[in-house]
PDB file of C-alpha atoms in Angstrom:
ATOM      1  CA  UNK A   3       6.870 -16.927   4.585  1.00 66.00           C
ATOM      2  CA  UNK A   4      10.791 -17.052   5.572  1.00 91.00           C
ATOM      3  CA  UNK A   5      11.205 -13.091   6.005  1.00 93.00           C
ATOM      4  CA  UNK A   6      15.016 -13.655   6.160  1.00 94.00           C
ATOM      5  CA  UNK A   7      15.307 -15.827   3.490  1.00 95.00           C
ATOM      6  CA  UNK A   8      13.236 -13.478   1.192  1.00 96.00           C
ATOM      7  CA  UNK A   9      15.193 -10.743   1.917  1.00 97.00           C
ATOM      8  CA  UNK A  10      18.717 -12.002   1.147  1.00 97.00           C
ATOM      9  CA  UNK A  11      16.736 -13.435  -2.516  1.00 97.00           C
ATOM     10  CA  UNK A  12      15.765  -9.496  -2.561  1.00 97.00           C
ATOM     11  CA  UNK A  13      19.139  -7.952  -2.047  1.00 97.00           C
ATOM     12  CA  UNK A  14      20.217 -10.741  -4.757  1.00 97.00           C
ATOM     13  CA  UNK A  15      17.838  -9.710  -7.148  1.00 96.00           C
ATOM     14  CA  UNK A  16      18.655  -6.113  -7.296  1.00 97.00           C
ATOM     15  CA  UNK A  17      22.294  -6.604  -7.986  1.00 95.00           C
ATOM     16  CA  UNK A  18      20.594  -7.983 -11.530  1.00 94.00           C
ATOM     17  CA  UNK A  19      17.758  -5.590 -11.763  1.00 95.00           C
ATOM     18  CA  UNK A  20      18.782  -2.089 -10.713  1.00 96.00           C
ATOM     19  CA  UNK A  21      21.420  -0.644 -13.323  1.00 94.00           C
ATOM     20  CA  UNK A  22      22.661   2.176 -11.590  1.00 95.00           C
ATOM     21  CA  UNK A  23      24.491   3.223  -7.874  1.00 96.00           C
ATOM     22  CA  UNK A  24      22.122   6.033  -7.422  1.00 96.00           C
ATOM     23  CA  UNK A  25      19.036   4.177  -7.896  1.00 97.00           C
ATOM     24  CA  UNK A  26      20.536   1.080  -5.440  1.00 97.00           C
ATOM     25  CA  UNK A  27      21.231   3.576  -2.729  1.00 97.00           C
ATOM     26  CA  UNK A  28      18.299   5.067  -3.238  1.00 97.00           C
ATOM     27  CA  UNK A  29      16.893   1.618  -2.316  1.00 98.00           C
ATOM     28  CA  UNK A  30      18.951   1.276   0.992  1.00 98.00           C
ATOM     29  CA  UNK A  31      18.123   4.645   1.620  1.00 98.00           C
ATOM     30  CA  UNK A  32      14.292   3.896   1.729  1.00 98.00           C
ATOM     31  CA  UNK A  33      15.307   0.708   3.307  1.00 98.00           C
ATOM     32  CA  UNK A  34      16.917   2.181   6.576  1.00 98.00           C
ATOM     33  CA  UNK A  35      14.268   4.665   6.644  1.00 98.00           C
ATOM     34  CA  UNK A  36      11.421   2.236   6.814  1.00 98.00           C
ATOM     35  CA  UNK A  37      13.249   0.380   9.426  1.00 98.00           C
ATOM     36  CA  UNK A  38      13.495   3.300  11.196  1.00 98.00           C
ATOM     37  CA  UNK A  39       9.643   4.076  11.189  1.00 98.00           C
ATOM     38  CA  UNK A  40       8.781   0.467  11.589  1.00 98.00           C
ATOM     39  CA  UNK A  41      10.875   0.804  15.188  1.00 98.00           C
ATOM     40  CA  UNK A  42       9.079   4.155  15.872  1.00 98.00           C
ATOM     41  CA  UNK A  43       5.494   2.467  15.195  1.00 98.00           C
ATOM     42  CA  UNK A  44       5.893  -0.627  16.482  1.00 98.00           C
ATOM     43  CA  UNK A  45       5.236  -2.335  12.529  1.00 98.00           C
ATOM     44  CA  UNK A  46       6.878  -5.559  11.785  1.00 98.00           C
ATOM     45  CA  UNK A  47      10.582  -4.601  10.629  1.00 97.00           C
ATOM     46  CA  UNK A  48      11.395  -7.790   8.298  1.00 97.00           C
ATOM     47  CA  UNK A  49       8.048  -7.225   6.085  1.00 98.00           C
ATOM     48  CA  UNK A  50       8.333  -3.145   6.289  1.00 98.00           C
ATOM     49  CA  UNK A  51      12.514  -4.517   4.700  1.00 98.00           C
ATOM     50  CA  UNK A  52      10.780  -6.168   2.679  1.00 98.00           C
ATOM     51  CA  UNK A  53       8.288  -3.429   0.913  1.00 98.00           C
ATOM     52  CA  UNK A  54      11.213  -1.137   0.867  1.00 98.00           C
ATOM     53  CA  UNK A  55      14.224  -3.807  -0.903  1.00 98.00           C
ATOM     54  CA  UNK A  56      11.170  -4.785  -3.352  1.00 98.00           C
ATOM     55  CA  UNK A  57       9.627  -1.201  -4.198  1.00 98.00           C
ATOM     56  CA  UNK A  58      11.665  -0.232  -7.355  1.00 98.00           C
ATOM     57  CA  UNK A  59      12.628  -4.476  -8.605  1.00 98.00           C
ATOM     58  CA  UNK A  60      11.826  -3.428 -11.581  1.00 97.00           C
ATOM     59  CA  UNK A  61      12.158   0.438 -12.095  1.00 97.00           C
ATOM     60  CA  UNK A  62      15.186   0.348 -13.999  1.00 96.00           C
ATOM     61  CA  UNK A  63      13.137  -1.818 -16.246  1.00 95.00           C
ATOM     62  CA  UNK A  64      13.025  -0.627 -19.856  1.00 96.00           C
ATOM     63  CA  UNK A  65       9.214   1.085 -20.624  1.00 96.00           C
ATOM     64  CA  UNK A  66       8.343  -1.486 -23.619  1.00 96.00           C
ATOM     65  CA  UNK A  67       9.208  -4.528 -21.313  1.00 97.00           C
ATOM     66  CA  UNK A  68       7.335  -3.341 -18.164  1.00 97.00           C
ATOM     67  CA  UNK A  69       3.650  -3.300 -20.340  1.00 97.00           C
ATOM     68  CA  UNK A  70       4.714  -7.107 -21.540  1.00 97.00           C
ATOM     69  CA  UNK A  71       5.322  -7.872 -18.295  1.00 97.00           C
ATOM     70  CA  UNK A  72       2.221  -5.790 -16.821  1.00 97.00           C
ATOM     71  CA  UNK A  73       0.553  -8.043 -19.716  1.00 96.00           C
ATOM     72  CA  UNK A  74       1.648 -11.111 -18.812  1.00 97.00           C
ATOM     73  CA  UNK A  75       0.644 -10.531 -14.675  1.00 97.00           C
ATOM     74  CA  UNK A  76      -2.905  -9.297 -16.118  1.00 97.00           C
ATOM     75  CA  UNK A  77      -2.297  -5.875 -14.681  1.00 97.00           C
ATOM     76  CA  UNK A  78      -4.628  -3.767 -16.020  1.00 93.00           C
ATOM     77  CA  UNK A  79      -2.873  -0.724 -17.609  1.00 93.00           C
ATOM     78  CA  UNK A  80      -4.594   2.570 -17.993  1.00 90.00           C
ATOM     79  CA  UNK A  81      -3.821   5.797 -19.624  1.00 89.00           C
ATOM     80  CA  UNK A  82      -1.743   6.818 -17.995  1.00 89.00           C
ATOM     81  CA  UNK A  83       0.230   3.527 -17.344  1.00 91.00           C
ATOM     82  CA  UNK A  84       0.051   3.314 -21.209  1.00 91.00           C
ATOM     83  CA  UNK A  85       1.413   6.913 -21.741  1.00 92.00           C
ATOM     84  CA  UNK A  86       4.207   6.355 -19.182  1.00 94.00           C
ATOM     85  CA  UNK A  87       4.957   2.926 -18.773  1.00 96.00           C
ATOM     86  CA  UNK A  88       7.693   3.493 -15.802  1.00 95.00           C
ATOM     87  CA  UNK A  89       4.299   4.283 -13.326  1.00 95.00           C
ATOM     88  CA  UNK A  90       4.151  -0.051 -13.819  1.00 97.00           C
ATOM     89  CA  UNK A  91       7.501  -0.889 -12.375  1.00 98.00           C
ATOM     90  CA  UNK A  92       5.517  -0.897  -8.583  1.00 98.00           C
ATOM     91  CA  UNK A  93       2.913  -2.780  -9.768  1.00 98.00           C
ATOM     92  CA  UNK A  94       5.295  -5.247 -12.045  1.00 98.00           C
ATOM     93  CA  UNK A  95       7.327  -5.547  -8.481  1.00 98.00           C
ATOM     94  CA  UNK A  96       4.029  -6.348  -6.330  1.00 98.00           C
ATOM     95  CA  UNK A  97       3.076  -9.317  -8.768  1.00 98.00           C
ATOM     96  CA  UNK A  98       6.929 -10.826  -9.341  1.00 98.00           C
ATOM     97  CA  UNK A  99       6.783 -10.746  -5.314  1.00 98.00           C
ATOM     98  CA  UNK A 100       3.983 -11.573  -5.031  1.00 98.00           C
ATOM     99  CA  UNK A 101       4.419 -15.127  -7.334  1.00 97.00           C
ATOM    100  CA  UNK A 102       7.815 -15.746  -6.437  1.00 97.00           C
ATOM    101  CA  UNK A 103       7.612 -15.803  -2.016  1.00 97.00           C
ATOM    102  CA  UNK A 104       4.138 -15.177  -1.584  1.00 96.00           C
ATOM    103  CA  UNK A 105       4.148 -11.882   0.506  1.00 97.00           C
ATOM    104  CA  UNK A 106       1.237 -11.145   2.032  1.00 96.00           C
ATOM    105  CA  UNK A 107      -1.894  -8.500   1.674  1.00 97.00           C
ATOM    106  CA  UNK A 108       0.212  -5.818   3.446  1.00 97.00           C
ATOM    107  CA  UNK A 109       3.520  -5.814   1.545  1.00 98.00           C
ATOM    108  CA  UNK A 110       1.839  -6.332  -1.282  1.00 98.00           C
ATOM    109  CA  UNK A 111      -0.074  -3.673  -1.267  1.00 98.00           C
ATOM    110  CA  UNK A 112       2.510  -1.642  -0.131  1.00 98.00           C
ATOM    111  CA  UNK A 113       5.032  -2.394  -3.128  1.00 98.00           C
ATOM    112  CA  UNK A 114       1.677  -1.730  -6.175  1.00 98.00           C
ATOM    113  CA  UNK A 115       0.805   1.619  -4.893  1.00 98.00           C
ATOM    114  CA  UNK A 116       3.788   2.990  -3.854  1.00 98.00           C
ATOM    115  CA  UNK A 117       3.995   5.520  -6.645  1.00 96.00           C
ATOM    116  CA  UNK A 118       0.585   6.420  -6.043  1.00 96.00           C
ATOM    117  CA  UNK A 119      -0.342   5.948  -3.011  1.00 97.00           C
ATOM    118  CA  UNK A 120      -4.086   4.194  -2.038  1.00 97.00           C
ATOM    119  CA  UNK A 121      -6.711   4.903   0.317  1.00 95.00           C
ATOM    120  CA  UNK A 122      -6.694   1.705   1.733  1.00 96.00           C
ATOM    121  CA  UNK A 123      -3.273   1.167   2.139  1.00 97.00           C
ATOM    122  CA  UNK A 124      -1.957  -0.378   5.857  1.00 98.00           C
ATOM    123  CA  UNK A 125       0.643   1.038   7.562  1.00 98.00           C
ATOM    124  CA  UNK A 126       3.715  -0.810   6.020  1.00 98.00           C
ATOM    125  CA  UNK A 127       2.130   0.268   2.526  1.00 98.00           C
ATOM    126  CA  UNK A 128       2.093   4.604   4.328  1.00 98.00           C
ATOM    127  CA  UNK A 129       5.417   4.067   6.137  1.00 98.00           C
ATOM    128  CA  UNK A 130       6.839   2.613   2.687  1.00 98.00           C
ATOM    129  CA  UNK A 131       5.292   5.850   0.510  1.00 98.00           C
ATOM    130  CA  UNK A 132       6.721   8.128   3.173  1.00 98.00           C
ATOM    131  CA  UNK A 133      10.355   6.277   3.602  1.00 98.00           C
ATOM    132  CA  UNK A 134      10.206   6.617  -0.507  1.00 98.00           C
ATOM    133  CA  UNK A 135      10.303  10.888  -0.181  1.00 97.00           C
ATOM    134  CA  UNK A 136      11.708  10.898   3.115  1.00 97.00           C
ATOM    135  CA  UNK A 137      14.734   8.971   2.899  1.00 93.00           C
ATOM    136  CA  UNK A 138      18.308  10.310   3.254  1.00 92.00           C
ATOM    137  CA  UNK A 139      18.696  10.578  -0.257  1.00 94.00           C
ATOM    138  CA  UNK A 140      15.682  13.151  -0.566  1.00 95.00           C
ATOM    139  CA  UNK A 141      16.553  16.673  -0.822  1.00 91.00           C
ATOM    140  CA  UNK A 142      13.683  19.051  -1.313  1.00 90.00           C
ATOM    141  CA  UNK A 143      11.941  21.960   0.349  1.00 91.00           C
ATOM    142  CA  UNK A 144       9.945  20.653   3.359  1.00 92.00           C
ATOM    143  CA  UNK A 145      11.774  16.901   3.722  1.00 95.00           C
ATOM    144  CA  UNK A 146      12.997  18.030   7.234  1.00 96.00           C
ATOM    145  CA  UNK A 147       9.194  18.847   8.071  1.00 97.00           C
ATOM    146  CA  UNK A 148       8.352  15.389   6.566  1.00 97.00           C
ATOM    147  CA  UNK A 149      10.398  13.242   8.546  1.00 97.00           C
ATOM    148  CA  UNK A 150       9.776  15.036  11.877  1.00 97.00           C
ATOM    149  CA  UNK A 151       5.721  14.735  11.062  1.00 98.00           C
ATOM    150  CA  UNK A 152       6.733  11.275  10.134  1.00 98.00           C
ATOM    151  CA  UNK A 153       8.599  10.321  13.324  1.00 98.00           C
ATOM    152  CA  UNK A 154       5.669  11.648  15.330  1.00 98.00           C
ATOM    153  CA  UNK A 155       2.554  10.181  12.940  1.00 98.00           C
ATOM    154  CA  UNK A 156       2.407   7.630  10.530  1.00 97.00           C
ATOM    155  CA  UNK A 157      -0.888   9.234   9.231  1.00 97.00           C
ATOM    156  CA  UNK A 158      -0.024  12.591   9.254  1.00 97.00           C
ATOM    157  CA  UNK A 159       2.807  11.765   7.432  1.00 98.00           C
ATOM    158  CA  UNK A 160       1.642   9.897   4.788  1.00 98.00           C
ATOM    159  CA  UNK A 161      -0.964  12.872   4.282  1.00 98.00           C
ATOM    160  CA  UNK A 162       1.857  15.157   3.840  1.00 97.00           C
ATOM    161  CA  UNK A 163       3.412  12.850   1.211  1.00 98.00           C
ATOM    162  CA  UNK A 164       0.043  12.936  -0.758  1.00 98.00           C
ATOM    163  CA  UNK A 165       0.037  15.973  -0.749  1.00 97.00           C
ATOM    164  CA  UNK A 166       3.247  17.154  -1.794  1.00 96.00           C
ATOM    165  CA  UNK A 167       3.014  14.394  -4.989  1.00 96.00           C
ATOM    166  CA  UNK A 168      -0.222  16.071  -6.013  1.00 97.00           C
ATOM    167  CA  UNK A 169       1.539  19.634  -5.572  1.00 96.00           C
ATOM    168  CA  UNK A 170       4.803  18.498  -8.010  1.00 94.00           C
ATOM    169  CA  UNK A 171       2.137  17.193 -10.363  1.00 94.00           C
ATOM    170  CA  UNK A 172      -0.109  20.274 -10.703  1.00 96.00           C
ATOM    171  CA  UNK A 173       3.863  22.440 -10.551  1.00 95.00           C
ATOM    172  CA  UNK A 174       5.018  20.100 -13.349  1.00 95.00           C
ATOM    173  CA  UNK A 175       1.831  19.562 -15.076  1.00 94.00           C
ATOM    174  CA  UNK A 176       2.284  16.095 -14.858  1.00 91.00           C
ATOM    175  CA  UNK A 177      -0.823  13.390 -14.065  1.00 88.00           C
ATOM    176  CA  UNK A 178      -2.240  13.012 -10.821  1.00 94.00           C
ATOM    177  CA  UNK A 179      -3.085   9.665 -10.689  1.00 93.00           C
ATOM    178  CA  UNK A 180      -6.667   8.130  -9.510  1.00 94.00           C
ATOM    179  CA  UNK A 181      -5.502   6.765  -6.988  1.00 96.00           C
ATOM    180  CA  UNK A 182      -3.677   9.835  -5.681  1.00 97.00           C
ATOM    181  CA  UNK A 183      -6.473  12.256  -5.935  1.00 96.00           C
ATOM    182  CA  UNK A 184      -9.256   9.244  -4.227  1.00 97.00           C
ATOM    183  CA  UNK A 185      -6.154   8.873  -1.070  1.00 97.00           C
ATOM    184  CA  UNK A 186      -6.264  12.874  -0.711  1.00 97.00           C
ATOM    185  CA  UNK A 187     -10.278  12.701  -0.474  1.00 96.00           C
ATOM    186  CA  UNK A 188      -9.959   9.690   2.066  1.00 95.00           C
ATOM    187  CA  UNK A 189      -7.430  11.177   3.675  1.00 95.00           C
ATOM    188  CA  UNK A 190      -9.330  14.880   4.155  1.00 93.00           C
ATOM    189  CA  UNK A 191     -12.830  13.112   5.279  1.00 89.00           C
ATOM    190  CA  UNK A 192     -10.474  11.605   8.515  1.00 75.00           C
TER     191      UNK A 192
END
């Protein structure tokens, strides 16, 4: 796996894929972020680049095509991925990735539960969920907190992330996700 090479393809690919320049910096934004943990934590900087240039491929990807796509990768879609079809762009991204430069267990990983989070998840996967709230371009109540938890702990930060997307989904009444709710439990039996 050429790291260097996939990441140029990457920062190709988005110029096609992403339709707007909030969403692209948004990208970069998570990018240097995750570069910034991986130096922290000692995690390999070209596949943590990787996770972050790859994480929303395919999120400006219109609803009706992501389930044909999900359908065509043998995703399995759920309710919820059913009801809101933009939770699949993560998972869509993992398997494109996954297919066209065959990233390994880690980024992969990272990339499909990104949204969601996973109680599995390696450390490129919990440094790519926190750089995804955390970056530059995130301004909400308690983002200072999460970076300087972040800086110190890869763990406790990506607890605090958890936690805060459960939160906004109970304050919105939106879904928490199975995953979500199953990382939380993991997380509070460490």
């Amino acid at each position: 796996m050429d790291l260097t090479n996939i990441i140029e393809e990457l920062k190709k690919y988005l110029k096609v894929t992403i339709k707007t320049k909030k969403r692209l910096e948004h990208i970069y934004n998570v990018v240097n972020f995750s570069k910034k943990l991986a130096q922290i934590h000692r995690l390999p900087e070209g596949k943590v680049e990787i996770a972050a240039l790859g994480h929303d491929l395919f999120r400006d990807v219109d609803p009706n095509r992501l389930i044909k796509l999900a359908a065509f990768y043998k995703i399995h879609l759920d309710k919820f991925d059913k009801n809101r079809p933009i939770l699949l762009h993560g998972k869509v991204s993992a398997e494109f990735l996954a297919r066209k430069f065959h990233i390994d267990e880690d980024i992969y990983q990272a990339i499909f539960y990104h949204t969601s989070g996973y109680e599995k998840i390696g450390d490129i996967g919990k440094a790519l969920v926190i750089s995804d709230s955390a970056g530059d371009d995130r301004d909400f109540e308690g983002v200072e907190e999460l970076r300087k938890v972040s800086y110190t702990s890869l763990n406790e930060g990506y607890k605090l992330v958890i936690k805060n997307k459960i939160s906004y989904a109970l304050a919105k009444e939106r879904y928490i996700l199975e995953d979500t709710y199953k990382t939380w439990n993991a997380l509070c039996q460490i």
